[in-house]
Short mmCIF file of C-alpha atoms in Angstrom, two decimals:
data_model
loop_
_atom_site.label_atom_id
_atom_site.label_comp_id
_atom_site.label_asym_id
_atom_site.label_seq_id
_atom_site.Cartn_x
_atom_site.Cartn_y
_atom_site.Cartn_z
CA UNK A 1 25.09 31.11 -18.94
CA UNK A 2 28.60 29.80 -19.63
CA UNK A 3 29.68 26.33 -20.76
CA UNK A 4 33.18 24.94 -21.07
CA UNK A 5 33.98 22.95 -24.22
CA UNK A 6 37.17 20.98 -24.85
CA UNK A 7 38.18 21.27 -28.52
CA UNK A 8 40.36 18.33 -29.60
CA UNK A 9 41.71 18.91 -33.12
CA UNK A 10 45.24 18.80 -34.54
CA UNK A 11 44.44 21.35 -37.24
CA UNK A 12 45.15 24.96 -36.28
CA UNK A 13 42.78 26.34 -38.92
CA UNK A 14 39.93 24.11 -37.75
CA UNK A 15 40.48 25.11 -34.13
CA UNK A 16 40.34 28.79 -35.05
CA UNK A 17 37.19 28.34 -37.16
CA UNK A 18 35.37 26.51 -34.37
CA UNK A 19 36.48 29.08 -31.76
CA UNK A 20 35.16 31.95 -33.90
CA UNK A 21 31.82 30.19 -34.49
CA UNK A 22 31.30 29.63 -30.75
CA UNK A 23 32.45 33.14 -29.82
CA UNK A 24 29.67 34.55 -32.00
CA UNK A 25 26.91 32.58 -30.26
CA UNK A 26 24.30 35.21 -29.21
CA UNK A 27 22.59 32.87 -26.69
CA UNK A 28 25.46 31.10 -24.96
CA UNK A 29 28.94 31.94 -23.71
CA UNK A 30 31.40 29.18 -24.60
CA UNK A 31 34.75 28.83 -22.84
CA UNK A 32 36.87 26.97 -25.43
CA UNK A 33 39.87 24.92 -24.24
CA UNK A 34 41.88 23.85 -27.34
CA UNK A 35 44.21 20.81 -27.39
CA UNK A 36 45.83 19.12 -30.39
CA UNK A 37 46.13 15.46 -29.38
CA UNK A 38 44.19 12.64 -27.71
CA UNK A 39 46.86 12.37 -25.02
CA UNK A 40 46.53 16.04 -24.13
CA UNK A 41 42.74 15.65 -24.02
CA UNK A 42 42.91 12.69 -21.62
CA UNK A 43 45.37 14.52 -19.40
CA UNK A 44 43.15 17.60 -19.25
CA UNK A 45 39.98 15.59 -18.55
CA UNK A 46 41.70 13.68 -15.76
CA UNK A 47 42.14 16.92 -13.83
CA UNK A 48 39.36 19.18 -15.10
CA UNK A 49 35.66 19.01 -15.82
CA UNK A 50 34.02 20.19 -19.04
CA UNK A 51 30.44 20.40 -20.25
CA UNK A 52 31.12 19.30 -23.82
CA UNK A 53 33.87 18.04 -26.09
CA UNK A 54 34.30 18.73 -29.82
CA UNK A 55 36.40 15.83 -31.06
CA UNK A 56 38.15 15.45 -34.42
CA UNK A 57 37.90 11.85 -35.60
CA UNK A 58 41.31 11.86 -37.32
CA UNK A 59 43.89 12.51 -34.60
CA UNK A 60 47.60 11.61 -34.65
CA UNK A 61 48.29 8.31 -32.87
CA UNK A 62 44.69 7.69 -31.80
CA UNK A 63 41.37 8.29 -33.57
CA UNK A 64 38.37 9.87 -31.95
CA UNK A 65 36.52 6.59 -31.30
CA UNK A 66 39.53 5.14 -29.46
CA UNK A 67 39.70 8.31 -27.37
CA UNK A 68 36.03 7.93 -26.43
CA UNK A 69 36.63 4.32 -25.43
CA UNK A 70 39.53 5.32 -23.19
CA UNK A 71 37.43 8.15 -21.81
CA UNK A 72 34.89 5.62 -20.56
CA UNK A 73 37.67 3.77 -18.73
CA UNK A 74 38.73 6.92 -16.84
CA UNK A 75 35.64 6.76 -14.62
CA UNK A 76 35.03 10.51 -14.72
CA UNK A 77 32.44 11.78 -12.18
CA UNK A 78 30.67 13.60 -15.03
CA UNK A 79 31.15 12.48 -18.64
CA UNK A 80 30.92 15.43 -21.07
CA UNK A 81 28.62 15.68 -24.05
CA UNK A 82 30.54 14.73 -27.22
CA UNK A 83 30.20 15.92 -30.83
CA UNK A 84 32.55 14.24 -33.30
CA UNK A 85 34.02 16.23 -36.24
CA UNK A 86 35.46 14.59 -39.35
CA UNK A 87 36.55 15.57 -42.82
CA UNK A 88 34.53 12.76 -44.48
CA UNK A 89 30.88 11.76 -44.43
CA UNK A 90 31.58 8.09 -43.79
CA UNK A 91 28.50 6.51 -42.21
CA UNK A 92 30.56 3.76 -40.57
CA UNK A 93 32.57 6.39 -38.73
CA UNK A 94 29.36 8.06 -37.57
CA UNK A 95 27.91 4.76 -36.28
CA UNK A 96 31.15 3.87 -34.47
CA UNK A 97 31.28 7.31 -32.87
CA UNK A 98 27.69 7.14 -31.64
CA UNK A 99 28.22 3.64 -30.26
CA UNK A 100 31.27 4.88 -28.38
CA UNK A 101 29.22 7.56 -26.64
CA UNK A 102 29.02 10.58 -28.94
CA UNK A 103 25.76 12.53 -29.07
CA UNK A 104 26.20 13.92 -32.60
CA UNK A 105 28.40 13.76 -35.69
CA UNK A 106 29.30 16.66 -38.03
CA UNK A 107 31.20 16.77 -41.33
CA UNK A 108 33.63 19.73 -41.19
CA UNK A 109 33.01 21.01 -44.69
CA UNK A 110 29.21 20.68 -44.42
CA UNK A 111 28.13 22.35 -41.15
CA UNK A 112 27.48 26.05 -40.56
CA UNK A 113 28.38 27.97 -37.36
CA UNK A 114 24.70 27.88 -36.36
CA UNK A 115 24.53 24.13 -36.97
CA UNK A 116 27.63 23.64 -34.80
CA UNK A 117 26.21 25.72 -31.94
CA UNK A 118 22.83 23.98 -32.15
CA UNK A 119 24.49 20.55 -32.13
CA UNK A 120 26.57 21.39 -29.07
CA UNK A 121 23.61 22.81 -27.15
CA UNK A 122 21.51 19.72 -27.99
CA UNK A 123 24.34 17.40 -26.92
CA UNK A 124 24.73 19.19 -23.58
CA UNK A 125 20.97 19.07 -22.97
CA UNK A 126 20.87 15.37 -23.88
CA UNK A 127 23.63 14.59 -21.39
CA UNK A 128 21.94 16.67 -18.73
CA UNK A 129 18.69 14.74 -19.15
CA UNK A 130 20.57 11.42 -19.24
CA UNK A 131 22.33 12.23 -15.98
CA UNK A 132 19.06 13.37 -14.40
CA UNK A 133 17.31 10.15 -15.43
CA UNK A 134 20.21 8.10 -14.08
CA UNK A 135 20.10 9.99 -10.79
CA UNK A 136 16.36 9.36 -10.55
CA UNK A 137 16.91 5.66 -11.24
CA UNK A 138 19.58 5.44 -8.55
CA UNK A 139 17.37 7.30 -6.07
CA UNK A 140 14.51 4.95 -6.86
CA UNK A 141 16.75 1.91 -6.38
CA UNK A 142 18.02 3.26 -3.07
CA UNK A 143 14.49 4.04 -1.93
CA UNK A 144 13.33 0.57 -2.97
CA UNK A 145 16.23 -1.05 -1.12
CA UNK A 146 15.51 1.06 1.98
CA UNK A 147 11.81 0.13 1.75
CA UNK A 148 12.65 -3.57 1.48
CA UNK A 149 14.94 -3.28 4.48
CA UNK A 150 12.30 -1.38 6.45
CA UNK A 151 9.69 -4.00 5.59
CA UNK A 152 12.03 -6.77 6.70
CA UNK A 153 12.65 -4.97 10.00
CA UNK A 154 8.94 -4.33 10.41
CA UNK A 155 8.05 -7.97 9.77
CA UNK A 156 10.67 -9.09 12.28
CA UNK A 157 9.40 -6.62 14.89
CA UNK A 158 5.78 -7.67 14.28
CA UNK A 159 6.74 -11.33 14.59
CA UNK A 160 8.48 -10.65 17.89
CA UNK A 161 5.60 -8.47 19.10
CA UNK A 162 2.96 -11.06 18.24
CA UNK A 163 5.00 -13.73 19.97
CA UNK A 164 5.30 -11.56 23.09
CA UNK A 165 1.59 -10.72 23.00
CA UNK A 166 0.61 -14.36 22.81
CA UNK A 167 2.62 -15.23 25.92
CA UNK A 168 0.30 -13.48 28.42
CA UNK A 169 -2.76 -14.81 26.56
CA UNK A 170 -1.55 -18.37 27.03
CA UNK A 171 -1.04 -17.70 30.75
CA UNK A 172 -4.57 -16.26 31.01
CA UNK A 173 -6.03 -19.28 29.24
CA UNK A 174 -4.15 -21.81 31.36
CA UNK A 175 -5.06 -20.07 34.62
CA UNK A 176 -8.74 -19.83 33.67
CA UNK A 177 -8.75 -23.52 32.77
CA UNK A 178 -6.99 -24.43 36.04
CA UNK A 179 -9.53 -22.40 38.02
CA UNK A 180 -12.42 -24.20 36.31
CA UNK A 181 -10.93 -27.53 37.37
CA UNK A 182 -9.87 -26.53 40.89
CA UNK A 183 -12.96 -24.67 42.08
CA UNK A 184 -15.26 -27.14 43.85
CA UNK A 185 -18.48 -27.92 42.05
CA UNK A 186 -20.49 -26.62 45.00
CA UNK A 187 -18.77 -23.23 44.70
CA UNK A 188 -18.91 -22.97 40.89
CA UNK A 189 -21.91 -20.79 40.16
CA UNK A 190 -23.31 -20.52 36.63
CA UNK A 191 -22.20 -16.88 36.46
CA UNK A 192 -18.63 -17.79 37.44
CA UNK A 193 -18.57 -20.68 34.96
CA UNK A 194 -19.77 -18.30 32.23
CA UNK A 195 -17.16 -15.65 33.00
CA UNK A 196 -14.31 -18.15 33.07
CA UNK A 197 -15.54 -19.43 29.72
CA UNK A 198 -15.52 -15.86 28.41
CA UNK A 199 -11.91 -15.46 29.50
CA UNK A 200 -10.81 -18.63 27.70
CA UNK A 201 -12.72 -17.80 24.50
CA UNK A 202 -11.54 -14.18 24.52
CA UNK A 203 -7.93 -15.27 24.90
CA UNK A 204 -8.26 -17.73 22.02
CA UNK A 205 -9.97 -15.07 19.93
CA UNK A 206 -7.27 -12.52 20.68
CA UNK A 207 -4.66 -15.03 19.55
CA UNK A 208 -6.50 -15.44 16.25
CA UNK A 209 -6.73 -11.67 15.82
CA UNK A 210 -3.00 -11.31 16.45
CA UNK A 211 -2.33 -13.93 13.75
CA UNK A 212 -4.71 -12.09 11.40
CA UNK A 213 -2.96 -8.79 12.12
CA UNK A 214 0.40 -10.34 11.25
CA UNK A 215 -0.99 -11.73 7.99
CA UNK A 216 -2.44 -8.34 6.99
CA UNK A 217 0.78 -6.46 7.71
CA UNK A 218 2.65 -8.92 5.50
CA UNK A 219 0.20 -8.41 2.66
CA UNK A 220 -1.20 -11.92 3.04
CA UNK A 221 -4.87 -12.74 2.83
CA UNK A 222 -6.11 -16.02 4.20
CA UNK A 223 -8.55 -17.74 1.81
CA UNK A 224 -12.05 -18.23 3.11
CA UNK A 225 -12.88 -21.57 4.69
CA UNK A 226 -16.53 -21.95 3.79
CA UNK A 227 -18.63 -24.37 5.76
CA UNK A 228 -22.23 -24.48 7.02
CA UNK A 229 -22.67 -21.78 9.65
CA UNK A 230 -25.69 -20.82 11.75
CA UNK A 231 -25.44 -17.04 11.82
CA UNK A 232 -28.25 -16.77 14.35
CA UNK A 233 -26.38 -18.93 16.83
CA UNK A 234 -23.24 -16.82 16.37
CA UNK A 235 -25.14 -13.54 16.81
CA UNK A 236 -26.98 -14.87 19.84
CA UNK A 237 -23.68 -15.87 21.44
CA UNK A 238 -22.11 -12.47 20.77
CA UNK A 239 -25.10 -10.65 22.21
CA UNK A 240 -24.90 -12.70 25.38
CA UNK A 241 -21.17 -12.11 25.58
CA UNK A 242 -21.64 -8.35 25.31
CA UNK A 243 -24.41 -8.48 27.90
CA UNK A 244 -21.85 -9.82 30.35
CA UNK A 245 -19.06 -7.42 29.40
CA UNK A 246 -20.99 -4.25 28.57
CA UNK A 247 -23.59 -4.30 31.31
CA UNK A 248 -24.38 -0.57 30.96
CA UNK A 249 -25.95 -1.08 27.52
CA UNK A 250 -29.25 -2.70 26.57
CA UNK A 251 -29.29 -5.26 23.76
CA UNK A 252 -32.22 -6.33 21.59
CA UNK A 253 -32.05 -9.17 19.09
CA UNK A 254 -34.84 -9.11 16.52
CA UNK A 255 -35.44 -12.26 14.48
CA UNK A 256 -38.50 -13.10 12.33
CA UNK A 257 -40.39 -16.31 13.05
CA UNK A 258 -39.44 -19.60 11.42
CA UNK A 259 -36.57 -18.38 9.23
CA UNK A 260 -33.32 -20.20 8.70
CA UNK A 261 -30.06 -18.25 8.95
CA UNK A 262 -27.64 -20.96 7.88
CA UNK A 263 -25.23 -20.35 5.01
CA UNK A 264 -21.89 -21.39 3.51
CA UNK A 265 -19.58 -18.89 5.21
CA UNK A 266 -16.23 -18.57 6.98
CA UNK A 267 -16.98 -18.52 10.69
CA UNK A 268 -13.74 -16.78 11.72
CA UNK A 269 -14.21 -14.00 9.15
CA UNK A 270 -17.83 -13.32 10.08
CA UNK A 271 -16.98 -13.42 13.77
CA UNK A 272 -14.49 -10.60 13.17
CA UNK A 273 -17.16 -8.65 11.28
CA UNK A 274 -19.71 -9.15 14.04
CA UNK A 275 -17.25 -8.23 16.80
CA UNK A 276 -16.30 -5.04 14.97
CA UNK A 277 -19.85 -3.86 14.28
CA UNK A 278 -21.24 -4.69 17.71
CA UNK A 279 -18.09 -3.47 19.47
CA UNK A 280 -18.34 -0.13 17.66
CA UNK A 281 -22.02 0.15 18.56
CA UNK A 282 -21.06 -0.11 22.23
CA UNK A 283 -17.93 2.03 21.95
CA UNK A 284 -19.59 4.98 20.22
CA UNK A 285 -22.82 5.10 22.22
CA UNK A 286 -23.54 6.30 25.74
CA UNK A 287 -24.30 4.13 28.74
CA UNK A 288 -27.94 3.02 29.10
CA UNK A 289 -28.47 3.33 25.35
CA UNK A 290 -29.82 0.46 23.27
CA UNK A 291 -28.11 -1.62 20.60
CA UNK A 292 -30.45 -3.47 18.23
CA UNK A 293 -29.30 -6.43 16.15
CA UNK A 294 -31.67 -7.57 13.41
CA UNK A 295 -31.54 -10.66 11.22
CA UNK A 296 -33.67 -11.09 8.13
CA UNK A 297 -33.77 -12.99 4.85
CA UNK A 298 -34.07 -11.46 1.37
CA UNK A 299 -35.01 -13.44 -1.73
CA UNK A 300 -32.92 -12.70 -4.81
CA UNK A 301 -33.31 -13.83 -8.41
CA UNK A 302 -31.11 -16.91 -8.04
CA UNK A 303 -30.41 -17.23 -4.34
CA UNK A 304 -31.27 -15.92 -0.91
CA UNK A 305 -29.44 -13.28 1.06
CA UNK A 306 -29.14 -13.03 4.83
CA UNK A 307 -29.16 -9.49 6.23
CA UNK A 308 -27.56 -8.56 9.52
CA UNK A 309 -28.16 -5.00 10.76
CA UNK A 310 -26.60 -3.44 13.87
CA UNK A 311 -28.21 -0.20 15.05
CA UNK A 312 -26.93 2.02 17.84
CA UNK A 313 -28.03 5.29 19.44
CA UNK A 314 -24.53 6.74 19.47
CA UNK A 315 -22.70 9.77 18.16
CA UNK A 316 -23.40 8.97 14.50
CA UNK A 317 -21.17 9.79 11.55
CA UNK A 318 -20.86 13.28 10.03
CA UNK A 319 -22.11 13.57 6.45
CA UNK A 320 -18.64 14.56 5.24
CA UNK A 321 -17.14 11.36 6.69
CA UNK A 322 -19.70 8.89 5.31
CA UNK A 323 -17.99 8.40 1.89
CA UNK A 324 -14.75 7.47 3.66
CA UNK A 325 -16.04 5.44 6.59
CA UNK A 326 -14.74 2.15 5.14
CA UNK A 327 -11.32 3.51 4.19
CA UNK A 328 -8.38 2.22 6.18
CA UNK A 329 -7.11 4.54 8.96
CA UNK A 330 -10.05 6.94 8.56
CA UNK A 331 -11.85 8.01 11.73
CA UNK A 332 -14.81 10.36 12.05
CA UNK A 333 -14.06 13.96 12.90
CA UNK A 334 -16.53 13.82 15.79
CA UNK A 335 -14.69 10.95 17.52
CA UNK A 336 -13.00 12.01 20.74
CA UNK A 337 -9.26 11.50 21.06
CA UNK A 338 -9.99 9.60 24.26
CA UNK A 339 -11.78 6.86 22.30
CA UNK A 340 -9.31 4.18 21.28
CA UNK A 341 -9.22 2.85 17.74
CA UNK A 342 -6.94 2.47 14.72
CA UNK A 343 -9.41 3.14 11.91
CA UNK A 344 -8.84 -0.28 10.28
CA UNK A 345 -11.73 -2.28 11.76
CA UNK A 346 -14.46 -1.24 9.32
CA UNK A 347 -12.12 -1.54 6.34
CA UNK A 348 -11.26 -5.07 7.40
CA UNK A 349 -14.92 -5.90 8.04
CA UNK A 350 -15.97 -4.73 4.59
CA UNK A 351 -13.16 -6.77 3.03
CA UNK A 352 -14.32 -9.91 4.85
CA UNK A 353 -17.90 -9.36 3.68
CA UNK A 354 -16.83 -8.68 0.08
CA UNK A 355 -14.79 -11.89 0.01
CA UNK A 356 -18.08 -13.66 0.68
CA UNK A 357 -19.65 -11.85 -2.29
CA UNK A 358 -21.67 -9.61 0.02
CA UNK A 359 -21.90 -5.92 0.85
CA UNK A 360 -21.53 -3.77 3.95
CA UNK A 361 -23.46 -0.47 3.99
CA UNK A 362 -24.08 2.26 6.52
CA UNK A 363 -26.83 4.77 7.26
CA UNK A 364 -26.13 7.38 9.91
CA UNK A 365 -27.29 10.68 11.33
CA UNK A 366 -24.80 12.59 13.41
CA UNK A 367 -25.95 12.80 17.01
CA UNK A 368 -28.64 10.13 16.56
CA UNK A 369 -26.84 6.90 15.72
CA UNK A 370 -25.84 4.53 12.92
CA UNK A 371 -27.04 1.34 11.26
CA UNK A 372 -24.53 -0.96 9.59
CA UNK A 373 -26.09 -3.61 7.35
CA UNK A 374 -24.33 -6.76 6.13
CA UNK A 375 -25.89 -8.48 3.09
CA UNK A 376 -24.53 -11.99 2.58
CA UNK A 377 -25.41 -14.45 -0.20
CA UNK A 378 -26.50 -17.61 1.56
CA UNK A 379 -24.69 -19.88 -0.86
CA UNK A 380 -27.64 -22.32 -0.85
CA UNK A 381 -29.80 -22.54 -4.02
CA UNK A 382 -33.42 -21.48 -3.69
CA UNK A 383 -34.52 -24.90 -4.91
CA UNK A 384 -33.13 -26.43 -1.77
CA UNK A 385 -35.85 -24.65 0.18
CA UNK A 386 -35.66 -23.45 3.76
CA UNK A 387 -34.54 -25.80 6.47
CA UNK A 388 -36.11 -25.92 9.91
CA UNK A 389 -35.03 -23.13 12.21
CA UNK A 390 -32.26 -24.15 14.66
CA UNK A 391 -33.32 -24.83 18.25
CA UNK A 392 -33.18 -21.88 20.59
CA UNK A 393 -35.34 -19.64 22.69
CA UNK A 394 -38.73 -19.30 21.07
CA UNK A 395 -39.15 -15.80 19.60
CA UNK A 396 -42.30 -13.87 20.10
CA UNK A 397 -44.39 -13.56 16.95
CA UNK A 398 -43.32 -10.65 14.78
CA UNK A 399 -41.22 -9.07 17.58
CA UNK A 400 -37.81 -9.25 19.21
CA UNK A 401 -36.47 -12.68 20.10
CA UNK A 402 -35.50 -11.33 23.50
CA UNK A 403 -34.51 -8.14 25.22
CA UNK A 404 -31.70 -7.89 27.69
CA UNK A 405 -30.50 -5.01 29.78
#
């Protein structure tokens, strides 16, 4: 390995002594370029690169510190490592030299050839590491700036995309509402009224999901809006909605007698959870299979918990995928490429449940099906006692509320 060192010293004897010491270095080959003045050194450095500079502090016309200060003003692409030499051990000179950019300071009469070589090697290594750290910092700054720019472009594209997606939804909603008003009452069958209502609600729901998607991509998280919510009524509505849209599946809703399923929850958040779990149960199970939705109540030490379980007879989840099933963008290895999905639904569902202080768990056997269980704290103290069950179809004792196919 060879390094070029610029030796700036007006003393011929000192230049010869330094050249001999470096020529005898057993580990490094030094190419010594001797000059006798600061002006000659600046002229050489303006046109040539060096790895290190040995600089005498006492130079005619300009001392070593002044030379270092002018060196900084040159704007060299690669500043050399600098070791200052002086005939006196003045600490002030040493401090001034280090402040001006020198890596080391040696007293001419006190250092040995080995000490000189070691000082130069250390100075070169220090400058190399300094340059490497600076390059890393600049790369990091450029990467951060590029990331900020990419995020700004992404947010703009998402904003435009969500705006464009909402346009057709508004048209669907308006047309469905116009049809409900224009179709004569004699021609409006209950089934048609129900389906038009599904279109309007689905369009509104899709608009909310688009807004939620935009919030998530921007790193925003909407705070929960807790209010009294009848989970049974919501589940019952979703089951009926799926009955109309997924007619090839059978749905069973199992609810125990006389229990209340009201709690302090965010209706929009739990609706997303319910849509994801029940939608997955349909998506990953074959036609004519059964989806079972169960509601139950669990008494805790200080409050009650409402449990919602969704069971399907679908493809199930491989054992190796179970630990990662709630991770964003993860999809089971047994899922066909033809089945649409982004791998974010379950991660989002678990987050919504956890914001309520609850848990979302899964039990699954590949090839047999899965059960996803939501456990939600009711948010109502036990001392308040149960409230009467909300009106609805009377469930059969100890069995399913109703079965639809």
